[in-house]
XYZ file of C-alpha atoms in Angstrom:
120
model
C 38.205 35.188 5.499
C 35.300 36.590 7.407
C 32.651 34.094 8.511
C 29.546 34.122 6.334
C 26.502 31.923 6.283
C 24.796 31.520 2.877
C 21.124 30.635 2.805
C 20.414 27.842 0.326
C 16.731 27.077 0.721
C 13.777 26.526 3.037
C 11.416 23.599 2.926
C 8.363 22.660 4.922
C 7.924 19.049 5.960
C 4.583 17.688 7.099
C 4.723 16.638 10.707
C 1.930 15.005 12.673
C 2.828 17.045 15.752
C 2.795 20.421 13.987
C -0.389 21.768 12.462
C 1.361 23.485 9.532
C 4.444 21.289 9.287
C 8.036 22.137 10.213
C 10.239 24.706 8.552
C 13.697 23.451 7.689
C 16.369 25.860 6.496
C 19.641 24.950 4.794
C 22.809 27.045 4.915
C 26.448 26.688 3.877
C 29.076 28.724 5.701
C 32.580 29.869 4.855
C 34.061 27.104 7.066
C 32.641 24.618 4.516
C 30.061 23.396 6.955
C 26.384 22.785 6.329
C 23.811 24.026 8.801
C 20.375 22.456 8.781
C 17.997 24.343 11.059
C 14.841 22.477 12.008
C 12.414 25.013 13.366
C 13.889 27.189 16.114
C 15.031 24.339 18.339
C 17.347 21.990 16.409
C 20.412 22.703 14.298
C 22.501 20.065 12.577
C 25.977 21.242 11.632
C 28.013 18.857 9.530
C 30.588 18.665 6.774
C 30.311 17.339 3.228
C 30.772 13.714 4.334
C 27.902 14.066 6.814
C 25.665 15.471 4.093
C 26.616 12.568 1.801
C 25.738 10.102 4.589
C 22.436 11.917 5.142
C 21.698 11.771 1.406
C 22.429 8.012 1.380
C 20.218 7.477 4.427
C 17.353 9.392 2.804
C 17.796 7.332 -0.381
C 17.581 4.105 1.666
C 14.463 5.422 3.417
C 12.807 6.135 0.049
C 13.744 2.678 -1.214
C 12.205 1.053 1.872
C 9.045 3.164 1.504
C 8.691 1.863 -2.056
C 9.119 -1.725 -0.808
C 6.501 -1.223 1.930
C 4.053 0.324 -0.557
C 4.635 -2.492 -3.085
C 4.113 -5.176 -0.417
C 0.940 -3.501 0.873
C -0.492 -3.128 -2.627
C 0.275 -6.783 -3.443
C -1.371 -7.953 -0.221
C -4.461 -5.856 -0.933
C -4.552 -7.117 -4.525
C -4.215 -10.727 -3.369
C -6.985 -10.235 -0.820
C -9.311 -8.794 -3.477
C -8.413 -11.672 -5.813
C -9.118 -14.216 -3.067
C -12.477 -12.557 -2.345
C -13.405 -12.675 -6.045
C -12.439 -16.345 -6.292
C -14.481 -17.149 -3.191
C -17.461 -15.232 -4.572
C -17.216 -17.340 -7.757
C -17.063 -20.547 -5.733
C -20.035 -19.453 -3.636
C -22.036 -18.580 -6.779
C -21.168 -21.923 -8.360
C -22.207 -23.787 -5.194
C -25.428 -21.821 -4.991
C -26.132 -22.745 -8.620
C -25.717 -26.411 -7.720
C -28.506 -26.352 -5.162
C -31.459 -28.294 -6.517
C -34.936 -26.901 -6.726
C -37.817 -28.840 -5.169
C -38.764 -30.173 -8.587
C -35.170 -31.270 -9.260
C -35.038 -33.159 -5.969
C -37.775 -35.584 -7.099
C -36.182 -38.758 -8.387
C -38.586 -40.084 -11.010
C -36.981 -43.521 -10.984
C -37.647 -44.103 -7.273
C -40.989 -42.451 -6.799
C -42.980 -45.307 -8.311
C -44.841 -42.897 -10.616
C -42.424 -42.886 -13.512
C -42.494 -45.701 -16.037
C -39.874 -45.264 -18.753
C -41.651 -47.622 -21.144
C -44.932 -45.705 -20.896
C -45.333 -43.649 -24.115
C -46.808 -40.769 -22.080
C -43.336 -40.200 -20.565
C -41.575 -39.996 -23.918
């Protein structure tokens, strides 16, 4: 059989070092090998088992990304919750501060006489 290389698809992956991302091309050839061309500089050539390992690795990466995102969101949520609780505590404490009038103790000032009908 004559060697042939069949184009499967192209994708573009965002890359912080490339302004417009990287082109990745996928091919299957008549030797039952997979060629993954990353830009013009890197080619990965592997068999079906290598592709299955790559698929498993990418699945594990996605699972870890979900875990990282979940942890980050929980930490941010907990921080916001803690800030709200503290704001409530601060507001409650501020509400407990006595005004100047409330600080006057009528029983110790000598001016208040509980039995005086004017104070009833």
